[in-house]
Amino acid sequence: MPLWSTPKSPIAERVAQQHASIVGTEPTHVASAPATWPLIGEHIDHYGGIVAASLSDLRAAAAVSSRTDGIVAVHYVPAIGEPAHDSIGLQEVAALAAAQQPTTDSEGQPVIPPAPEGGLAARIGGIVHTMVNRQLLSRETAGADITIVSDVPNDIGLGAASAADVAVALALMGPTDNLDAPLRVRVADVCTQAVTTFAHKPALRARHTAALRSSGDGVCIIDYADGSVTHAPHVVDQDVVAFAVAVPGNTAEEQSQAIDAIRQRQQFIDDACHSFGTESLRLLPDAQQRVVEWLKAVHKVYGEEGRPSINAATEWMAFYEEETSRVEHFVRYLRSHRRNELFPIVLQSQASLTNIYGFDSAEKLAELVTVRGAVAARSAHAGLSSAVIAYVPNNRAENFAADLAEDGFLLVKLAAGEPAKVED
């Protein structure tokens, strides 16, 4: 398979044309958002860790027009595969949101609602619902036709769905006088909240944040202990090329189990934060020891059913603390231009994801691409994708891409992208 390429015509024009063709009316507004790829840290955001993420020049675009019948109709044209069409009523979306509200049992213990199972319409309809409730859309909103065109291949770890989320949210808002940092923060939070509440796959909130708040030409550093966003020089330069590498049409066989596993880890962190009265376990002194001791007490009082084992929790906490330390060193080396020290950290992180955190979906491919010439490779989103991000010396990049493409792999060269924007 050849190196991935996208149509030369602007995606904003293509989505407007698709919308007019499908819906029969010109869109009211059009917006676009970039693909995103995590360099390191994507599994520690919930813990309060740090995520280093970057933008790609691949984009998704959304065109919207209003309806009056309470229906959100979604038309999705993917980069690969057949178009999809789905719809949902706003009343049904409200019912799904109500079903996700936690309750308590007779002993005052929280009852966790079942994980959301929503597909395309529920995810996008959830964005509309959440924007209305967060006062980013008028309460008079009575439905929408939404067309999405994506140049981002699905299941390659580049956040195709997240790019669509952000594009839809900005298109629904339309042009604003000042899409400043506080407003971008609100939009990112809305996208993450909607996906968490309605979608089957859990959100990686760093993608929404990076798509809206990255400068585009560097690495976006998101510290979830305090919510700060800063930037660092990019690891990709004239000496190093980055590729997303995947097996076409292949998703991780364990994806459904990984979704459950990710939700279990996040719930464990939420429960621990609630018990210790902290917003972030990273802010809790001696967190690793104290959280494990807390879990032992919970097991003793309430039993182990529905809760992680002590061994599992111990490994998770070790991973969170070690990965946070790795990201801190990674960012420090980026900013001081000590590039030779970056790639050993990337390899350590990949090994830790596989051997400690238990997500080995990209292990074999990461090993293969390093044998083929990459100086380092790491999962594009361990568990939810079997793709990897490979870092290749520039003088080997052409042969690396040609050899893997000849063997049938899908390769996407990761060039710098631009933040999300309203196109009209």
Short mmCIF file of C-alpha atoms in Angstrom, two decimals:
data_model
loop_
_atom_site.label_atom_id
_atom_site.label_comp_id
_atom_site.label_asym_id
_atom_site.label_seq_id
_atom_site.Cartn_x
_atom_site.Cartn_y
_atom_site.Cartn_z
CA MET A 1 0.00 0.00 0.00
CA PRO A 2 1.44 3.44 -0.90
CA LEU A 3 2.13 6.18 1.60
CA TRP A 4 -1.16 7.78 2.64
CA SER A 5 -2.15 10.87 0.68
CA THR A 6 -5.16 13.14 0.89
CA PRO A 7 -7.18 14.97 -1.77
CA LYS A 8 -5.65 18.26 -2.84
CA SER A 9 -8.90 20.22 -2.71
CA PRO A 10 -9.58 22.01 0.61
CA ILE A 11 -11.55 19.86 3.01
CA ALA A 12 -13.83 22.78 3.91
CA GLU A 13 -14.99 22.97 0.30
CA ARG A 14 -15.54 19.22 0.11
CA VAL A 15 -17.63 19.04 3.29
CA ALA A 16 -19.77 21.97 2.15
CA GLN A 17 -20.41 20.24 -1.17
CA GLN A 18 -21.23 16.94 0.54
CA HIS A 19 -23.63 18.69 2.91
CA ALA A 20 -25.46 20.44 0.09
CA SER A 21 -25.68 17.18 -1.85
CA ILE A 22 -26.94 15.09 1.06
CA VAL A 23 -29.13 17.57 2.94
CA GLY A 24 -30.27 19.71 0.05
CA THR A 25 -29.32 23.04 1.61
CA GLU A 26 -26.11 25.00 1.93
CA PRO A 27 -24.46 24.68 5.36
CA THR A 28 -24.82 27.51 7.82
CA HIS A 29 -21.27 27.08 9.12
CA VAL A 30 -18.19 24.96 8.41
CA ALA A 31 -15.26 24.19 10.71
CA SER A 32 -12.27 21.86 10.67
CA ALA A 33 -9.93 20.26 13.21
CA PRO A 34 -6.62 18.40 12.95
CA ALA A 35 -5.64 14.83 13.61
CA THR A 36 -3.64 14.43 16.81
CA TRP A 37 -0.97 12.01 17.96
CA PRO A 38 0.35 11.48 21.47
CA LEU A 39 4.10 11.31 21.85
CA ILE A 40 3.85 10.05 25.44
CA GLY A 41 1.58 10.16 28.47
CA GLU A 42 -1.89 9.49 27.05
CA HIS A 43 -2.77 6.95 29.75
CA ILE A 44 -1.94 9.19 32.72
CA ASP A 45 -4.22 12.16 32.10
CA HIS A 46 -6.89 10.79 34.46
CA TYR A 47 -4.24 10.36 37.15
CA GLY A 48 -3.30 14.03 36.79
CA GLY A 49 -0.17 13.38 34.77
CA ILE A 50 1.29 15.11 31.74
CA VAL A 51 0.55 14.39 28.09
CA ALA A 52 2.79 15.44 25.21
CA ALA A 53 0.76 15.58 21.99
CA SER A 54 1.12 16.98 18.50
CA LEU A 55 -1.02 17.90 15.51
CA SER A 56 -1.01 16.40 12.03
CA ASP A 57 -1.80 18.12 8.76
CA LEU A 58 -4.65 15.63 8.20
CA ARG A 59 -8.03 17.10 9.13
CA ALA A 60 -11.71 16.42 9.65
CA ALA A 61 -14.31 19.02 8.72
CA ALA A 62 -17.95 19.49 9.69
CA ALA A 63 -20.77 21.40 8.01
CA VAL A 64 -24.01 22.15 9.85
CA SER A 65 -27.47 23.51 9.23
CA SER A 66 -30.44 23.75 11.57
CA ARG A 67 -33.53 21.57 11.85
CA THR A 68 -36.81 22.15 13.68
CA ASP A 69 -37.95 18.59 14.40
CA GLY A 70 -35.69 17.78 17.37
CA ILE A 71 -33.50 15.42 15.33
CA VAL A 72 -29.72 15.41 15.00
CA ALA A 73 -28.95 13.76 11.66
CA VAL A 74 -25.30 12.86 11.10
CA HIS A 75 -23.71 12.08 7.73
CA TYR A 76 -20.15 10.81 7.97
CA VAL A 77 -17.76 10.40 5.03
CA PRO A 78 -14.66 8.59 6.34
CA ALA A 79 -11.19 8.59 4.87
CA ILE A 80 -11.52 4.85 4.20
CA GLY A 81 -14.74 2.91 3.77
CA GLU A 82 -18.36 3.66 3.02
CA PRO A 83 -20.25 6.76 4.22
CA ALA A 84 -22.44 6.33 7.30
CA HIS A 85 -25.75 7.99 8.10
CA ASP A 86 -27.40 7.98 11.52
CA SER A 87 -29.79 10.12 13.53
CA ILE A 88 -31.04 10.55 17.06
CA GLY A 89 -33.68 12.67 18.78
CA LEU A 90 -32.62 15.26 21.33
CA GLN A 91 -35.14 13.79 23.78
CA GLU A 92 -33.42 10.42 23.47
CA VAL A 93 -30.07 12.10 24.04
CA ALA A 94 -31.43 13.72 27.20
CA ALA A 95 -32.64 10.31 28.40
CA LEU A 96 -29.18 8.82 27.77
CA ALA A 97 -27.61 11.65 29.76
CA ALA A 98 -30.00 11.07 32.67
CA ALA A 99 -29.15 7.36 32.68
CA GLN A 100 -25.46 8.24 33.20
CA GLN A 101 -26.07 10.14 36.44
CA PRO A 102 -24.66 8.26 39.47
CA THR A 103 -26.90 7.18 42.31
CA THR A 104 -26.36 5.67 45.76
CA ASP A 105 -27.45 2.40 47.32
CA SER A 106 -29.06 1.77 50.70
CA GLU A 107 -25.66 1.98 52.41
CA GLY A 108 -24.84 5.28 50.79
CA GLN A 109 -22.31 3.76 48.42
CA PRO A 110 -22.25 5.12 44.87
CA VAL A 111 -23.92 3.04 42.19
CA ILE A 112 -21.97 3.35 38.97
CA PRO A 113 -24.21 3.59 35.88
CA PRO A 114 -23.54 1.18 33.02
CA ALA A 115 -20.93 2.30 30.51
CA PRO A 116 -22.38 4.23 27.56
CA GLU A 117 -22.78 2.31 24.32
CA GLY A 118 -23.53 5.16 21.94
CA GLY A 119 -22.41 5.15 18.33
CA LEU A 120 -21.99 7.96 15.83
CA ALA A 121 -25.36 9.69 16.31
CA ALA A 122 -25.27 9.49 20.11
CA ARG A 123 -21.72 10.85 20.18
CA ILE A 124 -22.47 13.82 17.94
CA GLY A 125 -25.96 14.34 19.39
CA GLY A 126 -24.31 14.33 22.80
CA ILE A 127 -22.09 17.21 21.73
CA VAL A 128 -25.18 19.21 20.74
CA HIS A 129 -26.91 18.36 24.04
CA THR A 130 -23.85 19.22 26.13
CA MET A 131 -23.23 22.50 24.31
CA VAL A 132 -26.81 23.55 24.99
CA ASN A 133 -26.47 22.69 28.68
CA ARG A 134 -23.09 24.44 28.92
CA GLN A 135 -24.55 27.57 27.30
CA LEU A 136 -22.48 27.36 24.16
CA LEU A 137 -25.63 26.87 22.08
CA SER A 138 -29.05 28.43 22.44
CA ARG A 139 -31.69 26.49 24.37
CA GLU A 140 -33.87 27.09 21.32
CA THR A 141 -31.71 24.63 19.38
CA ALA A 142 -34.15 22.12 17.87
CA GLY A 143 -31.94 19.75 15.92
CA ALA A 144 -29.29 19.89 13.24
CA ASP A 145 -28.09 18.31 10.04
CA ILE A 146 -24.37 17.62 10.43
CA THR A 147 -22.06 16.39 7.68
CA ILE A 148 -18.54 15.26 8.52
CA VAL A 149 -15.76 14.59 6.01
CA SER A 150 -12.55 13.11 7.38
CA ASP A 151 -9.14 12.74 5.79
CA VAL A 152 -7.91 10.94 8.93
CA PRO A 153 -7.90 7.13 8.64
CA ASN A 154 -9.81 5.45 11.45
CA ASP A 155 -8.08 3.09 13.88
CA ILE A 156 -4.58 4.35 13.17
CA GLY A 157 -4.24 6.23 16.44
CA LEU A 158 -4.57 9.72 14.96
CA GLY A 159 -7.84 10.67 16.65
CA ALA A 160 -10.21 10.73 13.69
CA ALA A 161 -13.24 10.75 15.98
CA SER A 162 -11.80 13.45 18.23
CA ALA A 163 -11.05 15.68 15.24
CA ALA A 164 -14.67 15.26 14.13
CA ASP A 165 -15.89 16.13 17.65
CA VAL A 166 -14.02 19.42 17.68
CA ALA A 167 -14.98 20.32 14.10
CA VAL A 168 -18.66 19.71 14.90
CA ALA A 169 -18.52 21.81 18.07
CA LEU A 170 -16.91 24.77 16.31
CA ALA A 171 -19.26 24.53 13.34
CA LEU A 172 -22.27 24.52 15.68
CA MET A 173 -20.96 27.65 17.39
CA GLY A 174 -20.16 29.41 14.13
CA PRO A 175 -17.86 32.41 13.83
CA THR A 176 -17.16 34.18 17.12
CA ASP A 177 -15.62 37.56 17.80
CA ASN A 178 -12.79 36.00 19.76
CA LEU A 179 -12.09 32.27 19.93
CA ASP A 180 -9.66 32.92 22.78
CA ALA A 181 -7.99 30.46 25.15
CA PRO A 182 -10.80 30.38 27.77
CA LEU A 183 -13.40 29.65 25.09
CA ARG A 184 -11.19 26.97 23.55
CA VAL A 185 -10.88 25.39 27.01
CA ARG A 186 -14.67 25.31 27.33
CA VAL A 187 -15.11 23.74 23.90
CA ALA A 188 -12.50 21.06 24.66
CA ASP A 189 -14.19 20.29 27.98
CA VAL A 190 -17.58 20.02 26.29
CA CYS A 191 -16.25 17.57 23.70
CA THR A 192 -14.62 15.39 26.35
CA GLN A 193 -17.69 15.48 28.59
CA ALA A 194 -19.98 14.53 25.72
CA VAL A 195 -17.82 11.62 24.59
CA THR A 196 -17.45 10.37 28.18
CA THR A 197 -21.21 10.51 28.73
CA PHE A 198 -22.48 9.13 25.44
CA ALA A 199 -19.82 7.28 23.42
CA HIS A 200 -18.79 3.64 23.54
CA LYS A 201 -15.08 4.42 23.36
CA PRO A 202 -13.69 6.45 26.28
CA ALA A 203 -12.38 9.90 25.49
CA LEU A 204 -8.71 10.80 25.36
CA ARG A 205 -9.20 14.40 26.41
CA ALA A 206 -5.67 15.41 25.42
CA ARG A 207 -6.77 15.09 21.77
CA HIS A 208 -9.56 17.64 22.19
CA THR A 209 -7.25 19.95 24.12
CA ALA A 210 -4.39 19.68 21.64
CA ALA A 211 -6.66 20.16 18.61
CA LEU A 212 -7.96 23.41 20.07
CA ARG A 213 -5.03 24.79 22.05
CA SER A 214 -1.85 23.63 20.33
CA SER A 215 0.28 26.15 18.48
CA GLY A 216 0.59 23.58 15.69
CA ASP A 217 4.32 23.80 15.03
CA GLY A 218 5.55 22.36 18.33
CA VAL A 219 4.62 19.76 20.93
CA CYS A 220 1.65 20.59 23.11
CA ILE A 221 2.36 19.85 26.79
CA ILE A 222 -0.81 19.38 28.85
CA ASP A 223 -0.36 19.12 32.62
CA TYR A 224 -3.54 17.72 34.14
CA ALA A 225 -2.45 18.45 37.72
CA ASP A 226 -3.16 22.14 37.12
CA GLY A 227 -4.73 22.23 33.63
CA SER A 228 -1.87 24.22 32.12
CA VAL A 229 -0.96 24.03 28.43
CA THR A 230 2.52 24.95 27.26
CA HIS A 231 4.59 24.19 24.19
CA ALA A 232 8.00 22.74 23.43
CA PRO A 233 10.12 22.38 20.29
CA HIS A 234 9.08 19.45 18.15
CA VAL A 235 10.88 16.11 18.18
CA VAL A 236 10.36 16.00 14.40
CA ASP A 237 12.89 18.16 12.54
CA GLN A 238 15.24 17.96 9.57
CA ASP A 239 16.95 14.94 11.13
CA VAL A 240 13.92 12.88 12.23
CA VAL A 241 10.69 11.93 10.45
CA ALA A 242 7.64 10.50 12.21
CA PHE A 243 5.20 8.01 10.68
CA ALA A 244 1.98 6.47 11.91
CA VAL A 245 2.17 2.80 10.89
CA ALA A 246 -0.74 0.36 10.92
CA VAL A 247 -2.04 -2.82 9.35
CA PRO A 248 -4.86 -1.70 7.00
CA GLY A 249 -8.29 -2.65 8.26
CA ASN A 250 -6.83 -4.10 11.44
CA THR A 251 -8.00 -3.08 14.89
CA ALA A 252 -6.77 -4.51 18.12
CA GLU A 253 -8.50 -7.81 18.75
CA GLU A 254 -8.66 -6.95 22.43
CA GLN A 255 -10.29 -3.55 21.80
CA SER A 256 -13.54 -4.32 23.60
CA GLN A 257 -11.60 -5.69 26.56
CA ALA A 258 -9.31 -2.66 26.45
CA ILE A 259 -12.30 -0.31 26.61
CA ASP A 260 -13.53 -2.09 29.73
CA ALA A 261 -10.00 -2.05 31.17
CA ILE A 262 -9.57 1.68 30.57
CA ARG A 263 -12.92 2.43 32.17
CA GLN A 264 -12.02 0.25 35.17
CA ARG A 265 -8.75 2.11 35.67
CA GLN A 266 -10.46 5.49 35.38
CA GLN A 267 -13.17 4.47 37.86
CA PHE A 268 -10.49 3.28 40.28
CA ILE A 269 -8.81 6.69 40.08
CA ASP A 270 -12.14 8.52 40.50
CA ASP A 271 -13.03 6.44 43.58
CA ALA A 272 -9.62 7.03 45.13
CA CYS A 273 -9.77 10.78 44.46
CA HIS A 274 -13.23 10.93 46.04
CA SER A 275 -12.09 9.03 49.12
CA PHE A 276 -9.03 11.23 49.64
CA GLY A 277 -10.83 14.46 48.75
CA THR A 278 -8.38 15.42 46.03
CA GLU A 279 -8.87 16.48 42.44
CA SER A 280 -5.85 14.49 41.29
CA LEU A 281 -3.93 11.52 42.65
CA ARG A 282 -0.76 13.19 41.45
CA LEU A 283 -1.39 15.92 44.03
CA LEU A 284 -1.76 13.36 46.84
CA PRO A 285 1.49 12.90 48.84
CA ASP A 286 2.73 9.30 48.94
CA ALA A 287 -0.13 8.39 46.62
CA GLN A 288 1.16 4.97 45.59
CA GLN A 289 1.34 3.59 49.13
CA ARG A 290 -1.73 5.38 50.48
CA VAL A 291 -4.02 4.38 47.60
CA VAL A 292 -3.05 0.72 47.86
CA GLU A 293 -3.66 0.78 51.63
CA TRP A 294 -7.04 2.42 51.01
CA LEU A 295 -7.98 -0.30 48.52
CA LYS A 296 -7.05 -2.99 51.05
CA ALA A 297 -9.43 -1.37 53.53
CA VAL A 298 -12.18 -1.20 50.90
CA HIS A 299 -11.72 -4.90 50.15
CA LYS A 300 -11.95 -5.71 53.84
CA VAL A 301 -15.19 -3.78 54.35
CA TYR A 302 -17.00 -4.19 51.02
CA GLY A 303 -15.30 -7.18 49.42
CA GLU A 304 -13.31 -7.50 46.21
CA GLU A 305 -16.17 -7.96 43.74
CA GLY A 306 -16.22 -5.25 41.10
CA ARG A 307 -12.93 -3.77 42.33
CA PRO A 308 -9.35 -4.22 41.11
CA SER A 309 -7.05 -6.63 42.87
CA ILE A 310 -4.28 -5.30 45.09
CA ASN A 311 -1.64 -6.53 42.61
CA ALA A 312 -3.35 -4.80 39.69
CA ALA A 313 -3.76 -1.53 41.58
CA THR A 314 -0.14 -1.65 42.70
CA GLU A 315 1.02 -2.04 39.10
CA TRP A 316 -1.27 0.75 37.88
CA MET A 317 -0.04 3.18 40.51
CA ALA A 318 3.56 2.29 39.72
CA PHE A 319 2.91 2.91 36.03
CA TYR A 320 1.24 6.29 36.69
CA GLU A 321 4.11 7.56 38.80
CA GLU A 322 6.86 6.19 36.55
CA GLU A 323 5.19 7.41 33.35
CA THR A 324 4.70 10.88 34.84
CA SER A 325 8.41 10.97 35.67
CA ARG A 326 9.24 9.83 32.14
CA VAL A 327 7.11 12.57 30.61
CA GLU A 328 8.72 15.20 32.85
CA HIS A 329 12.16 14.11 31.63
CA PHE A 330 10.91 13.92 28.04
CA VAL A 331 9.64 17.51 28.14
CA ARG A 332 12.81 18.73 29.82
CA TYR A 333 14.94 17.15 27.10
CA LEU A 334 12.71 18.59 24.38
CA ARG A 335 13.09 22.09 25.73
CA SER A 336 16.84 21.76 26.14
CA HIS A 337 17.22 20.20 22.65
CA ARG A 338 18.79 17.03 24.07
CA ARG A 339 17.23 14.90 21.34
CA ASN A 340 19.46 11.88 21.74
CA GLU A 341 17.92 11.33 25.18
CA LEU A 342 14.31 11.42 23.97
CA PHE A 343 14.06 8.12 22.17
CA PRO A 344 15.23 5.88 25.03
CA ILE A 345 12.34 7.35 27.05
CA VAL A 346 9.92 6.53 24.22
CA LEU A 347 11.14 2.92 24.21
CA GLN A 348 10.90 2.70 28.01
CA SER A 349 7.33 3.99 27.88
CA GLN A 350 6.35 1.41 25.26
CA ALA A 351 7.86 -1.39 27.33
CA SER A 352 6.04 -0.17 30.43
CA LEU A 353 2.71 0.04 28.60
CA THR A 354 3.14 -3.59 27.59
CA ASN A 355 4.70 -5.17 30.64
CA ILE A 356 3.27 -3.16 33.54
CA TYR A 357 0.07 -1.50 32.35
CA GLY A 358 -1.00 -4.55 30.37
CA PHE A 359 -1.77 -3.03 26.94
CA ASP A 360 0.24 -4.98 24.37
CA SER A 361 -1.84 -4.28 21.23
CA ALA A 362 1.09 -2.58 19.47
CA GLU A 363 3.99 -4.58 20.88
CA LYS A 364 4.78 -6.67 17.79
CA LEU A 365 4.46 -3.79 15.33
CA ALA A 366 6.67 -1.58 17.51
CA GLU A 367 9.33 -4.27 17.48
CA LEU A 368 9.02 -4.72 13.70
CA VAL A 369 9.44 -1.06 12.78
CA THR A 370 12.51 -0.69 15.00
CA VAL A 371 14.05 -3.68 13.23
CA ARG A 372 13.22 -1.96 9.92
CA GLY A 373 15.11 1.22 10.81
CA ALA A 374 13.12 3.32 13.28
CA VAL A 375 15.15 4.63 16.23
CA ALA A 376 12.06 4.30 18.43
CA ALA A 377 8.41 3.34 18.17
CA ARG A 378 5.52 3.65 20.57
CA SER A 379 1.84 2.79 20.49
CA ALA A 380 -0.36 5.49 18.97
CA HIS A 381 -2.93 4.72 21.70
CA ALA A 382 -2.22 1.48 23.52
CA GLY A 383 -5.25 -0.76 23.83
CA LEU A 384 -7.51 1.16 21.48
CA SER A 385 -5.19 1.00 18.48
CA SER A 386 -2.62 -1.45 17.18
CA ALA A 387 -0.87 1.34 15.25
CA VAL A 388 2.45 2.82 16.28
CA ILE A 389 4.24 6.13 15.91
CA ALA A 390 7.68 5.41 14.45
CA TYR A 391 10.59 7.87 14.57
CA VAL A 392 12.97 7.40 11.67
CA PRO A 393 16.22 9.20 10.76
CA ASN A 394 15.62 11.37 7.73
CA ASN A 395 18.28 9.63 5.67
CA ARG A 396 16.46 6.30 6.14
CA ALA A 397 12.89 7.57 5.90
CA GLU A 398 12.35 7.01 2.16
CA ASN A 399 13.53 3.40 2.24
CA PHE A 400 11.69 2.75 5.52
CA ALA A 401 8.38 3.95 4.04
CA ALA A 402 8.88 2.15 0.73
CA ASP A 403 9.74 -1.18 2.37
CA LEU A 404 6.78 -1.15 4.76
CA ALA A 405 4.36 0.05 2.09
CA GLU A 406 5.51 -2.76 -0.18
CA ASP A 407 4.74 -5.20 2.63
CA GLY A 408 1.18 -3.90 2.82
CA PHE A 409 1.35 -1.59 5.82
CA LEU A 410 -0.49 1.73 5.92
CA LEU A 411 1.87 4.63 6.56
CA VAL A 412 1.00 8.24 7.28
CA LYS A 413 3.82 10.75 7.35
CA LEU A 414 3.18 13.12 10.25
CA ALA A 415 3.64 16.69 9.09
CA ALA A 416 2.81 19.68 11.29
CA GLY A 417 -0.83 20.76 11.40
CA GLU A 418 -2.90 23.80 12.34
CA PRO A 419 -5.26 24.12 15.31
CA ALA A 420 -9.03 23.77 14.88
CA LYS A 421 -10.82 26.70 13.31
CA VAL A 422 -14.11 27.93 11.92
CA GLU A 423 -13.77 28.04 8.17
CA ASP A 424 -16.41 30.67 7.32
#
